[in-house]
Amino acid sequence: MSTAKSANSAPKVLVVDDDSDIVELLEYNLTKEGYSVLTASNGKKAIDIAKVFVPDLILLDIMMPQLDGIETGRILRQNPDIKNTYILFLTARSEEYSEVAAFEVGADDYITKPIKPRALMSRINALFRREAQKAESGDTIEILDLSINRKNYTVTQGAEKSTVLPKKEFELLFFLAQTPNKVFSRDELLQKIWGADIYVLERTVDVHIRKLREKLGDSYIKTLKGVGYMFSNERE
């Protein structure tokens, strides 16, 4: 494991890959960009390090010994301290099922090897820029019986206990609830939530909508077949 390379105020990145050459390449470029970096060679070490380091971003290889990246990501997302952490999966595999599996466990992006350092740094910097822009907007939406709080990524439903949502599920709900009864296509939602510089399948939106419905019920987000999704502020 390496030591942090920059001040505490710098965004913290955990690099997880069993290929030491890739780890060295990523660590060098991230440090040069001003990030604070720790590394792990497998999923089990990554989970232990993340508990203490609490990174802002995790670069996570999928094909690793002992514990693969998908299962590692699933375990990491169960840690409440990691709920706001970006997870970018790295893989030499480009099959659709691998990409869908990554987003099922809460990935924010999916990057196919070989890694191009300049392009990767650009995408990472864009993630943090969007995060800063979101922080400048309003923190809470009150709609129907929902209170959607951006400060702690919680949704309170009526008098029931608050639910903490993973980052992308929360951002999708918050975005739709900002403009109720307006329909957005899958492509529009990908652009707004994941960004134009991140390449993910349209099916990713469907996965996140399904998860939101499982947690909040089917009455809030409506599907217009062949068009897209909208947040409905009308009770059925």
CSV table of N, CA and C in Angstrom, one decimal, residues 58-225:
chain,number,residue,atom,x,y,z
A,58,ILE,N,-12.9,5.6,-6.2
A,58,ILE,CA,-12.3,4.3,-6.3
A,58,ILE,C,-12.2,3.9,-7.7
A,59,LEU,N,-11.0,3.6,-8.2
A,59,LEU,CA,-10.7,3.0,-9.5
A,59,LEU,C,-10.6,1.5,-9.2
A,60,LEU,N,-11.5,0.7,-9.7
A,60,LEU,CA,-11.6,-0.7,-9.3
A,60,LEU,C,-11.6,-1.7,-10.5
A,61,ASP,N,-10.6,-2.5,-10.5
A,61,ASP,CA,-10.5,-3.5,-11.6
A,61,ASP,C,-11.5,-4.6,-11.4
A,62,ILE,N,-12.1,-5.2,-12.4
A,62,ILE,CA,-13.1,-6.2,-12.3
A,62,ILE,C,-12.4,-7.6,-12.1
A,63,MET,N,-11.5,-7.9,-13.0
A,63,MET,CA,-10.8,-9.3,-12.9
A,63,MET,C,-9.7,-9.3,-12.0
A,64,MET,N,-10.0,-9.7,-10.7
A,64,MET,CA,-8.9,-9.8,-9.7
A,64,MET,C,-9.0,-11.1,-8.9
A,65,PRO,N,-7.9,-11.6,-8.4
A,65,PRO,CA,-8.0,-12.9,-7.6
A,65,PRO,C,-8.6,-12.6,-6.2
A,66,GLN,N,-9.0,-13.7,-5.5
A,66,GLN,CA,-9.6,-13.6,-4.2
A,66,GLN,C,-11.0,-13.1,-4.2
A,67,LEU,N,-11.2,-11.8,-4.6
A,67,LEU,CA,-12.5,-11.2,-4.6
A,67,LEU,C,-12.5,-10.3,-5.9
A,68,ASP,N,-13.4,-10.6,-6.8
A,68,ASP,CA,-13.5,-9.8,-8.0
A,68,ASP,C,-14.0,-8.4,-7.8
A,69,GLY,N,-13.9,-7.6,-8.8
A,69,GLY,CA,-14.3,-6.2,-8.6
A,69,GLY,C,-15.8,-6.0,-8.4
A,70,ILE,N,-16.6,-6.8,-9.0
A,70,ILE,CA,-18.1,-6.7,-8.9
A,70,ILE,C,-18.5,-6.9,-7.4
A,71,GLU,N,-18.0,-8.0,-6.8
A,71,GLU,CA,-18.3,-8.3,-5.5
A,71,GLU,C,-17.7,-7.3,-4.5
A,72,THR,N,-16.5,-6.9,-4.8
A,72,THR,CA,-15.8,-5.8,-4.0
A,72,THR,C,-16.7,-4.6,-4.0
A,73,GLY,N,-17.1,-4.2,-5.2
A,73,GLY,CA,-18.0,-3.0,-5.3
A,73,GLY,C,-19.3,-3.1,-4.5
A,74,ARG,N,-19.8,-4.3,-4.5
A,74,ARG,CA,-21.1,-4.6,-3.8
A,74,ARG,C,-20.9,-4.4,-2.3
A,75,ILE,N,-19.8,-4.9,-1.8
A,75,ILE,CA,-19.4,-4.8,-0.4
A,75,ILE,C,-19.1,-3.4,0.0
A,76,LEU,N,-18.4,-2.7,-0.8
A,76,LEU,CA,-18.0,-1.3,-0.6
A,76,LEU,C,-19.3,-0.4,-0.5
A,77,ARG,N,-20.3,-0.7,-1.3
A,77,ARG,CA,-21.5,0.1,-1.3
A,77,ARG,C,-22.4,-0.1,-0.1
A,78,GLN,N,-22.1,-1.2,0.6
A,78,GLN,CA,-22.8,-1.5,1.9
A,78,GLN,C,-22.3,-0.6,3.0
A,79,ASN,N,-21.2,0.0,2.9
A,79,ASN,CA,-20.6,0.8,3.9
A,79,ASN,C,-21.2,2.2,3.8
A,80,PRO,N,-21.9,2.7,4.8
A,80,PRO,CA,-22.5,4.1,4.7
A,80,PRO,C,-21.5,5.2,4.4
A,81,ASP,N,-20.3,5.0,4.8
A,81,ASP,CA,-19.3,6.1,4.6
A,81,ASP,C,-18.9,6.1,3.1
A,82,ILE,N,-19.2,5.1,2.3
A,82,ILE,CA,-18.8,5.1,0.9
A,82,ILE,C,-19.9,5.4,0.0
A,83,LYS,N,-21.1,5.8,0.5
A,83,LYS,CA,-22.3,6.1,-0.3
A,83,LYS,C,-22.1,7.2,-1.3
A,84,ASN,N,-21.2,8.2,-0.9
A,84,ASN,CA,-21.0,9.3,-1.8
A,84,ASN,C,-19.7,9.2,-2.7
A,85,THR,N,-19.1,8.0,-2.5
A,85,THR,CA,-17.8,7.8,-3.2
A,85,THR,C,-18.1,7.4,-4.7
A,86,TYR,N,-17.4,8.0,-5.6
A,86,TYR,CA,-17.4,7.5,-7.0
A,86,TYR,C,-16.7,6.2,-7.2
A,87,ILE,N,-17.3,5.3,-7.9
A,87,ILE,CA,-16.6,4.0,-8.2
A,87,ILE,C,-16.5,3.9,-9.8
A,88,LEU,N,-15.3,3.8,-10.3
A,88,LEU,CA,-15.1,3.6,-11.7
A,88,LEU,C,-14.4,2.3,-11.9
A,89,PHE,N,-15.1,1.4,-12.6
A,89,PHE,CA,-14.6,0.1,-12.9
A,89,PHE,C,-13.6,0.1,-14.1
A,90,LEU,N,-12.6,-0.7,-13.9
A,90,LEU,CA,-11.6,-0.9,-15.0
A,90,LEU,C,-11.6,-2.3,-15.4
A,91,THR,N,-11.7,-2.6,-16.7
A,91,THR,CA,-11.7,-4.0,-17.2
A,91,THR,C,-11.2,-4.1,-18.6
A,92,ALA,N,-10.6,-5.3,-18.9
A,92,ALA,CA,-10.2,-5.6,-20.2
A,92,ALA,C,-11.4,-6.2,-21.0
A,93,ARG,N,-12.5,-6.5,-20.3
A,93,ARG,CA,-13.7,-7.1,-20.9
A,93,ARG,C,-14.7,-6.0,-21.3
A,94,SER,N,-15.2,-6.2,-22.5
A,94,SER,CA,-16.2,-5.1,-22.9
A,94,SER,C,-17.6,-5.7,-23.1
A,95,GLU,N,-17.8,-6.9,-22.6
A,95,GLU,CA,-19.2,-7.5,-22.7
A,95,GLU,C,-20.2,-6.7,-22.0
A,96,GLU,N,-21.4,-6.7,-22.6
A,96,GLU,CA,-22.5,-5.9,-22.0
A,96,GLU,C,-22.9,-6.4,-20.6
A,97,TYR,N,-22.8,-7.7,-20.4
A,97,TYR,CA,-23.2,-8.2,-19.1
A,97,TYR,C,-22.3,-7.7,-18.0
A,98,SER,N,-21.0,-7.5,-18.3
A,98,SER,CA,-20.0,-7.0,-17.3
A,98,SER,C,-20.4,-5.6,-17.0
A,99,GLU,N,-20.7,-4.8,-18.0
A,99,GLU,CA,-21.1,-3.4,-17.8
A,99,GLU,C,-22.3,-3.3,-16.9
A,100,VAL,N,-23.3,-4.1,-17.3
A,100,VAL,CA,-24.6,-4.0,-16.5
A,100,VAL,C,-24.4,-4.5,-15.1
A,101,ALA,N,-23.6,-5.5,-14.9
A,101,ALA,CA,-23.2,-6.0,-13.5
A,101,ALA,C,-22.6,-4.9,-12.7
A,102,ALA,N,-21.7,-4.1,-13.4
A,102,ALA,CA,-21.0,-3.0,-12.7
A,102,ALA,C,-22.0,-2.0,-12.2
A,103,PHE,N,-22.9,-1.6,-13.1
A,103,PHE,CA,-23.8,-0.5,-12.7
A,103,PHE,C,-24.9,-1.1,-11.7
A,104,GLU,N,-25.1,-2.4,-11.7
A,104,GLU,CA,-26.0,-3.0,-10.7
A,104,GLU,C,-25.5,-2.8,-9.3
A,105,VAL,N,-24.2,-2.8,-9.1
A,105,VAL,CA,-23.6,-2.7,-7.8
A,105,VAL,C,-23.2,-1.2,-7.5
A,106,GLY,N,-23.6,-0.3,-8.3
A,106,GLY,CA,-23.4,1.1,-8.0
A,106,GLY,C,-22.3,1.8,-8.7
A,107,ALA,N,-21.8,1.3,-9.8
A,107,ALA,CA,-20.7,2.0,-10.6
A,107,ALA,C,-21.2,3.4,-11.1
A,108,ASP,N,-20.2,4.3,-11.1
A,108,ASP,CA,-20.5,5.6,-11.7
A,108,ASP,C,-19.9,5.7,-13.1
A,109,ASP,N,-19.0,4.8,-13.5
A,109,ASP,CA,-18.4,4.8,-14.8
A,109,ASP,C,-17.8,3.4,-15.0
A,110,TYR,N,-17.5,3.1,-16.3
A,110,TYR,CA,-17.0,1.8,-16.7
A,110,TYR,C,-16.0,2.0,-17.8
A,111,ILE,N,-14.7,1.7,-17.5
A,111,ILE,CA,-13.6,2.1,-18.4
A,111,ILE,C,-12.9,0.8,-18.9
A,112,THR,N,-12.8,0.7,-20.2
A,112,THR,CA,-12.2,-0.5,-20.8
A,112,THR,C,-10.7,-0.3,-21.1
A,113,LYS,N,-9.9,-1.3,-20.7
A,113,LYS,CA,-8.5,-1.2,-20.9
A,113,LYS,C,-8.2,-1.5,-22.4
A,114,PRO,N,-7.1,-1.0,-22.9
A,114,PRO,CA,-6.0,-0.4,-22.3
A,114,PRO,C,-6.3,1.1,-21.9
A,115,ILE,N,-5.8,1.5,-20.7
A,115,ILE,CA,-6.1,2.8,-20.2
A,115,ILE,C,-5.3,3.9,-20.8
A,116,LYS,N,-5.9,4.9,-21.2
A,116,LYS,CA,-5.3,6.1,-21.8
A,116,LYS,C,-5.2,7.2,-20.7
A,117,PRO,N,-4.1,7.4,-20.1
A,117,PRO,CA,-4.0,8.2,-18.9
A,117,PRO,C,-4.7,9.6,-19.1
A,118,ARG,N,-4.4,10.3,-20.2
A,118,ARG,CA,-4.9,11.7,-20.3
A,118,ARG,C,-6.4,11.7,-20.4
A,119,ALA,N,-7.0,10.7,-21.1
A,119,ALA,CA,-8.4,10.6,-21.3
A,119,ALA,C,-9.1,10.2,-19.9
A,120,LEU,N,-8.4,9.3,-19.2
A,120,LEU,CA,-9.0,9.0,-17.9
A,120,LEU,C,-8.9,10.2,-16.9
A,121,MET,N,-7.8,10.9,-16.9
A,121,MET,CA,-7.7,12.1,-16.0
A,121,MET,C,-8.8,13.1,-16.4
A,122,SER,N,-9.1,13.2,-17.6
A,122,SER,CA,-10.1,14.2,-18.1
A,122,SER,C,-11.5,13.8,-17.5
A,123,ARG,N,-11.8,12.5,-17.6
A,123,ARG,CA,-13.1,12.0,-17.1
A,123,ARG,C,-13.2,12.1,-15.6
A,124,ILE,N,-12.1,11.9,-14.9
A,124,ILE,CA,-12.1,12.0,-13.4
A,124,ILE,C,-12.3,13.5,-13.0
A,125,ASN,N,-11.5,14.4,-13.7
A,125,ASN,CA,-11.7,15.8,-13.4
A,125,ASN,C,-13.1,16.3,-13.6
A,126,ALA,N,-13.7,15.7,-14.7
A,126,ALA,CA,-15.1,16.1,-15.0
A,126,ALA,C,-16.1,15.7,-14.0
A,127,LEU,N,-15.8,14.5,-13.4
A,127,LEU,CA,-16.7,14.0,-12.3
A,127,LEU,C,-16.7,15.0,-11.1
A,128,PHE,N,-15.5,15.4,-10.7
A,128,PHE,CA,-15.4,16.3,-9.6
A,128,PHE,C,-15.9,17.7,-9.9
A,129,ARG,N,-15.8,18.2,-11.2
A,129,ARG,CA,-16.4,19.5,-11.5
A,129,ARG,C,-17.9,19.4,-11.4
A,130,ARG,N,-18.5,18.4,-11.9
A,130,ARG,CA,-20.0,18.2,-11.8
A,130,ARG,C,-20.4,18.2,-10.4
A,131,GLU,N,-19.6,17.5,-9.5
A,131,GLU,CA,-19.9,17.4,-8.1
A,131,GLU,C,-20.0,18.8,-7.5
A,132,ALA,N,-19.0,19.6,-7.8
A,132,ALA,CA,-18.9,21.0,-7.3
A,132,ALA,C,-20.1,21.8,-7.8
A,133,GLN,N,-20.5,21.7,-9.0
A,133,GLN,CA,-21.7,22.4,-9.6
A,133,GLN,C,-23.0,22.0,-8.9
A,134,LYS,N,-23.1,20.7,-8.6
A,134,LYS,CA,-24.3,20.2,-7.9
A,134,LYS,C,-24.4,20.8,-6.5
A,135,ALA,N,-23.3,20.9,-5.9
A,135,ALA,CA,-23.2,21.4,-4.5
A,135,ALA,C,-23.8,22.9,-4.4
A,136,GLU,N,-23.7,23.6,-5.5
A,136,GLU,CA,-24.1,25.0,-5.5
A,136,GLU,C,-25.6,25.1,-5.7
A,137,SER,N,-26.3,24.1,-6.0
A,137,SER,CA,-27.8,24.1,-6.2
A,137,SER,C,-28.5,23.8,-4.9
A,138,GLY,N,-29.9,23.9,-4.9
A,138,GLY,CA,-30.6,23.7,-3.7
A,138,GLY,C,-30.4,22.3,-3.1
A,139,ASP,N,-30.6,22.2,-1.8
A,139,ASP,CA,-30.3,21.0,-1.1
A,139,ASP,C,-31.5,20.0,-0.9
A,140,THR,N,-32.7,20.6,-0.9
A,140,THR,CA,-33.9,19.7,-0.5
A,140,THR,C,-35.0,20.0,-1.4
A,141,ILE,N,-35.7,18.9,-1.8
A,141,ILE,CA,-37.0,19.0,-2.6
A,141,ILE,C,-38.1,18.3,-1.7
A,142,GLU,N,-39.2,19.1,-1.5
A,142,GLU,CA,-40.3,18.5,-0.9
A,142,GLU,C,-41.4,18.3,-1.9
A,143,ILE,N,-41.8,17.1,-2.1
A,143,ILE,CA,-42.8,16.8,-3.2
A,143,ILE,C,-43.6,15.6,-2.8
A,144,LEU,N,-45.0,15.7,-2.9
A,144,LEU,CA,-45.9,14.7,-2.4
A,144,LEU,C,-45.5,14.4,-0.9
A,145,ASP,N,-45.3,13.1,-0.6
A,145,ASP,CA,-44.9,12.8,0.8
A,145,ASP,C,-43.4,12.5,0.9
A,146,LEU,N,-42.6,13.0,-0.1
A,146,LEU,CA,-41.2,12.8,-0.1
A,146,LEU,C,-40.4,14.0,0.3
A,147,SER,N,-39.4,13.9,1.1
A,147,SER,CA,-38.4,14.9,1.4
A,147,SER,C,-37.1,14.4,0.9
A,148,ILE,N,-36.5,15.0,-0.2
A,148,ILE,CA,-35.3,14.5,-0.8
A,148,ILE,C,-34.2,15.5,-0.5
A,149,ASN,N,-33.2,15.0,0.3
A,149,ASN,CA,-32.2,15.8,0.9
A,149,ASN,C,-30.8,15.5,0.3
A,150,ARG,N,-30.3,16.5,-0.5
A,150,ARG,CA,-29.0,16.3,-1.1
A,150,ARG,C,-27.9,16.3,-0.2
A,151,LYS,N,-28.0,16.9,1.0
A,151,LYS,CA,-26.8,17.0,1.9
A,151,LYS,C,-26.4,15.7,2.4
A,152,ASN,N,-27.4,14.8,2.6
A,152,ASN,CA,-27.0,13.5,3.2
A,152,ASN,C,-27.5,12.3,2.3
A,153,TYR,N,-28.0,12.6,1.1
A,153,TYR,CA,-28.5,11.6,0.1
A,153,TYR,C,-29.6,10.7,0.7
A,154,THR,N,-30.5,11.4,1.5
A,154,THR,CA,-31.6,10.6,2.1
A,154,THR,C,-32.9,11.0,1.4
A,155,VAL,N,-33.8,10.1,1.5
A,155,VAL,CA,-35.2,10.3,1.1
A,155,VAL,C,-36.1,9.9,2.2
A,156,THR,N,-36.9,10.8,2.7
A,156,THR,CA,-37.8,10.5,3.8
A,156,THR,C,-39.2,10.4,3.2
A,157,GLN,N,-39.9,9.3,3.4
A,157,GLN,CA,-41.2,9.0,2.8
A,157,GLN,C,-42.3,9.1,3.9
A,158,GLY,N,-43.0,10.2,3.9
A,158,GLY,CA,-44.0,10.4,5.0
A,158,GLY,C,-43.4,10.4,6.3
A,159,ALA,N,-43.9,9.7,7.3
A,159,ALA,CA,-43.4,9.7,8.7
A,159,ALA,C,-42.4,8.5,8.8
A,160,GLU,N,-42.1,7.8,7.7
A,160,GLU,CA,-41.3,6.6,7.8
A,160,GLU,C,-39.8,7.0,8.0
A,161,LYS,N,-39.0,6.1,8.3
A,161,LYS,CA,-37.6,6.3,8.4
A,161,LYS,C,-36.9,6.7,7.1
A,162,SER,N,-35.9,7.5,7.2
A,162,SER,CA,-35.2,8.0,6.0
A,162,SER,C,-34.5,6.8,5.4
A,163,THR,N,-34.4,6.9,4.0
A,163,THR,CA,-33.6,5.9,3.3
A,163,THR,C,-32.4,6.6,2.6
A,164,VAL,N,-31.2,6.0,2.8
A,164,VAL,CA,-30.0,6.5,2.2
A,164,VAL,C,-29.9,5.8,0.9
A,165,LEU,N,-29.8,6.6,-0.2
A,165,LEU,CA,-29.7,6.1,-1.6
A,165,LEU,C,-28.2,6.1,-2.1
A,166,PRO,N,-27.8,5.2,-2.9
A,166,PRO,CA,-26.5,5.3,-3.6
A,166,PRO,C,-26.5,6.6,-4.4
A,167,LYS,N,-25.3,7.1,-4.7
A,167,LYS,CA,-25.2,8.4,-5.3
A,167,LYS,C,-26.0,8.5,-6.6
A,168,LYS,N,-25.9,7.6,-7.6
A,168,LYS,CA,-26.5,7.8,-8.9
A,168,LYS,C,-28.0,7.6,-8.8
A,169,GLU,N,-28.5,6.7,-7.9
A,169,GLU,CA,-29.9,6.6,-7.7
A,169,GLU,C,-30.5,7.9,-7.2
A,170,PHE,N,-29.8,8.5,-6.2
A,170,PHE,CA,-30.2,9.7,-5.6
A,170,PHE,C,-30.3,10.8,-6.6
A,171,GLU,N,-29.2,11.0,-7.4
A,171,GLU,CA,-29.1,12.0,-8.4
A,171,GLU,C,-30.2,11.9,-9.4
A,172,LEU,N,-30.5,10.7,-9.8
A,172,LEU,CA,-31.6,10.5,-10.8
A,172,LEU,C,-32.9,10.9,-10.2
A,173,LEU,N,-33.2,10.5,-9.0
A,173,LEU,CA,-34.5,10.9,-8.4
A,173,LEU,C,-34.5,12.4,-8.2
A,174,PHE,N,-33.5,13.0,-7.7
A,174,PHE,CA,-33.5,14.4,-7.5
A,174,PHE,C,-33.7,15.2,-8.7
A,175,PHE,N,-33.1,14.8,-9.8
A,175,PHE,CA,-33.2,15.4,-11.1
A,175,PHE,C,-34.6,15.4,-11.6
A,176,LEU,N,-35.2,14.2,-11.6
A,176,LEU,CA,-36.6,14.0,-12.1
A,176,LEU,C,-37.6,14.8,-11.2
A,177,ALA,N,-37.4,14.8,-9.9
A,177,ALA,CA,-38.3,15.5,-9.0
A,177,ALA,C,-38.2,17.0,-9.1
A,178,GLN,N,-37.1,17.5,-9.6
A,178,GLN,CA,-36.9,18.9,-9.8
A,178,GLN,C,-37.9,19.5,-10.8
A,179,THR,N,-38.3,18.7,-11.8
A,179,THR,CA,-39.2,19.1,-12.9
A,179,THR,C,-40.3,18.0,-13.0
A,180,PRO,N,-41.2,18.0,-12.1
A,180,PRO,CA,-42.3,16.9,-12.1
A,180,PRO,C,-43.1,17.0,-13.4
A,181,ASN,N,-43.6,15.9,-13.8
A,181,ASN,CA,-44.5,15.7,-15.0
A,181,ASN,C,-43.8,16.1,-16.3
A,182,LYS,N,-42.5,16.2,-16.3
A,182,LYS,CA,-41.7,16.4,-17.6
A,182,LYS,C,-41.1,15.1,-17.9
A,183,VAL,N,-41.2,14.7,-19.2
A,183,VAL,CA,-40.7,13.4,-19.6
A,183,VAL,C,-39.2,13.6,-20.1
A,184,PHE,N,-38.3,12.7,-19.7
A,184,PHE,CA,-37.0,12.7,-20.2
A,184,PHE,C,-36.6,11.4,-20.8
A,185,SER,N,-36.0,11.4,-21.9
A,185,SER,CA,-35.6,10.2,-22.6
A,185,SER,C,-34.4,9.6,-21.8
A,186,ARG,N,-34.1,8.3,-22.1
A,186,ARG,CA,-33.0,7.7,-21.5
A,186,ARG,C,-31.7,8.4,-21.8
A,187,ASP,N,-31.6,8.8,-23.1
A,187,ASP,CA,-30.3,9.5,-23.5
A,187,ASP,C,-30.2,10.8,-22.7
A,188,GLU,N,-31.3,11.6,-22.5
A,188,GLU,CA,-31.2,12.8,-21.8
A,188,GLU,C,-30.8,12.6,-20.3
A,189,LEU,N,-31.3,11.5,-19.7
A,189,LEU,CA,-30.9,11.2,-18.4
A,189,LEU,C,-29.5,10.8,-18.2
A,190,LEU,N,-29.0,10.0,-19.2
A,190,LEU,CA,-27.6,9.7,-19.2
A,190,LEU,C,-26.7,10.9,-19.3
A,191,GLN,N,-27.1,11.9,-20.2
A,191,GLN,CA,-26.3,13.1,-20.3
A,191,GLN,C,-26.3,13.9,-19.0
A,192,LYS,N,-27.5,14.0,-18.4
A,192,LYS,CA,-27.6,14.9,-17.2
A,192,LYS,C,-27.0,14.2,-15.9
A,193,ILE,N,-27.2,12.9,-15.8
A,193,ILE,CA,-26.7,12.3,-14.6
A,193,ILE,C,-25.3,11.7,-14.7
A,194,TRP,N,-25.0,11.1,-15.8
A,194,TRP,CA,-23.7,10.4,-15.9
A,194,TRP,C,-22.7,11.3,-16.7
A,195,GLY,N,-23.2,12.2,-17.5
A,195,GLY,CA,-22.4,13.2,-18.3
A,195,GLY,C,-22.1,12.8,-19.7
A,196,ALA,N,-21.8,13.7,-20.5
A,196,ALA,CA,-21.6,13.5,-21.9
A,196,ALA,C,-20.3,12.7,-22.2
A,197,ASP,N,-19.3,12.9,-21.2
A,197,ASP,CA,-18.0,12.3,-21.4
A,197,ASP,C,-17.9,10.9,-20.9
A,198,ILE,N,-19.0,10.3,-20.4
A,198,ILE,CA,-19.0,9.0,-19.8
A,198,ILE,C,-19.9,8.1,-20.7
A,199,TYR,N,-19.4,7.0,-21.1
A,199,TYR,CA,-20.1,6.1,-22.1
A,199,TYR,C,-20.7,4.9,-21.4
A,200,VAL,N,-22.0,4.9,-21.2
A,200,VAL,CA,-22.7,3.8,-20.6
A,200,VAL,C,-23.9,3.4,-21.4
A,201,LEU,N,-24.4,2.2,-21.1
A,201,LEU,CA,-25.6,1.8,-21.9
A,201,LEU,C,-26.9,2.5,-21.4
A,202,GLU,N,-27.8,2.6,-22.4
A,202,GLU,CA,-29.1,3.2,-22.0
A,202,GLU,C,-29.8,2.3,-20.9
A,203,ARG,N,-29.5,1.0,-21.0
A,203,ARG,CA,-30.1,0.1,-20.0
A,203,ARG,C,-29.7,0.5,-18.6
A,204,THR,N,-28.6,1.2,-18.4
A,204,THR,CA,-28.2,1.6,-17.1
A,204,THR,C,-29.3,2.4,-16.4
A,205,VAL,N,-30.0,3.3,-17.2
A,205,VAL,CA,-31.1,4.1,-16.6
A,205,VAL,C,-32.2,3.2,-16.1
A,206,ASP,N,-32.5,2.2,-16.9
A,206,ASP,CA,-33.6,1.3,-16.5
A,206,ASP,C,-33.3,0.6,-15.2
A,207,VAL,N,-32.0,0.2,-15.0
A,207,VAL,CA,-31.6,-0.5,-13.8
A,207,VAL,C,-31.8,0.4,-12.6
A,208,HIS,N,-31.4,1.7,-12.7
A,208,HIS,CA,-31.5,2.6,-11.6
A,208,HIS,C,-33.0,2.9,-11.3
A,209,ILE,N,-33.8,3.1,-12.3
A,209,ILE,CA,-35.2,3.3,-12.1
A,209,ILE,C,-35.8,2.2,-11.4
A,210,ARG,N,-35.5,0.9,-11.8
A,210,ARG,CA,-36.0,-0.3,-11.1
A,210,ARG,C,-35.7,-0.3,-9.6
A,211,LYS,N,-34.4,0.1,-9.3
A,211,LYS,CA,-34.0,0.1,-7.9
A,211,LYS,C,-34.7,1.1,-7.1
A,212,LEU,N,-35.0,2.3,-7.7
A,212,LEU,CA,-35.7,3.3,-7.0
A,212,LEU,C,-37.1,2.9,-6.7
A,213,ARG,N,-37.8,2.2,-7.7
A,213,ARG,CA,-39.1,1.8,-7.5
A,213,ARG,C,-39.2,0.7,-6.4
A,214,GLU,N,-38.2,-0.2,-6.3
A,214,GLU,CA,-38.1,-1.2,-5.3
A,214,GLU,C,-38.1,-0.6,-3.9
A,215,LYS,N,-37.4,0.6,-3.8
A,215,LYS,CA,-37.2,1.2,-2.5
A,215,LYS,C,-38.4,2.2,-2.1
A,216,LEU,N,-38.9,2.8,-3.1
A,216,LEU,CA,-39.9,3.9,-2.8
A,216,LEU,C,-41.3,3.5,-3.3
A,217,GLY,N,-41.5,2.5,-4.1
A,217,GLY,CA,-42.8,2.2,-4.7
A,217,GLY,C,-42.9,2.6,-6.1
A,218,ASP,N,-43.9,2.2,-6.8
A,218,ASP,CA,-44.1,2.5,-8.2
A,218,ASP,C,-44.8,3.8,-8.6
A,219,SER,N,-45.3,4.5,-7.6
A,219,SER,CA,-46.2,5.6,-7.9
A,219,SER,C,-45.5,6.9,-8.2
A,220,TYR,N,-44.2,7.0,-8.0
A,220,TYR,CA,-43.6,8.3,-8.2
A,220,TYR,C,-43.0,8.5,-9.6
A,221,ILE,N,-42.3,7.5,-10.1
A,221,ILE,CA,-41.6,7.6,-11.4
A,221,ILE,C,-42.4,6.7,-12.4
A,222,LYS,N,-42.9,7.4,-13.5
A,222,LYS,CA,-43.7,6.8,-14.5
A,222,LYS,C,-42.9,6.6,-15.8
A,223,THR,N,-43.3,5.5,-16.5
A,223,THR,CA,-42.7,5.2,-17.7
A,223,THR,C,-43.6,5.5,-18.9
A,224,LEU,N,-43.2,6.3,-19.8
A,224,LEU,CA,-43.9,6.5,-21.1
A,224,LEU,C,-43.2,5.7,-22.1
A,225,LYS,N,-43.9,4.6,-22.5
A,225,LYS,CA,-43.3,3.6,-23.4
A,225,LYS,C,-42.8,4.3,-24.7
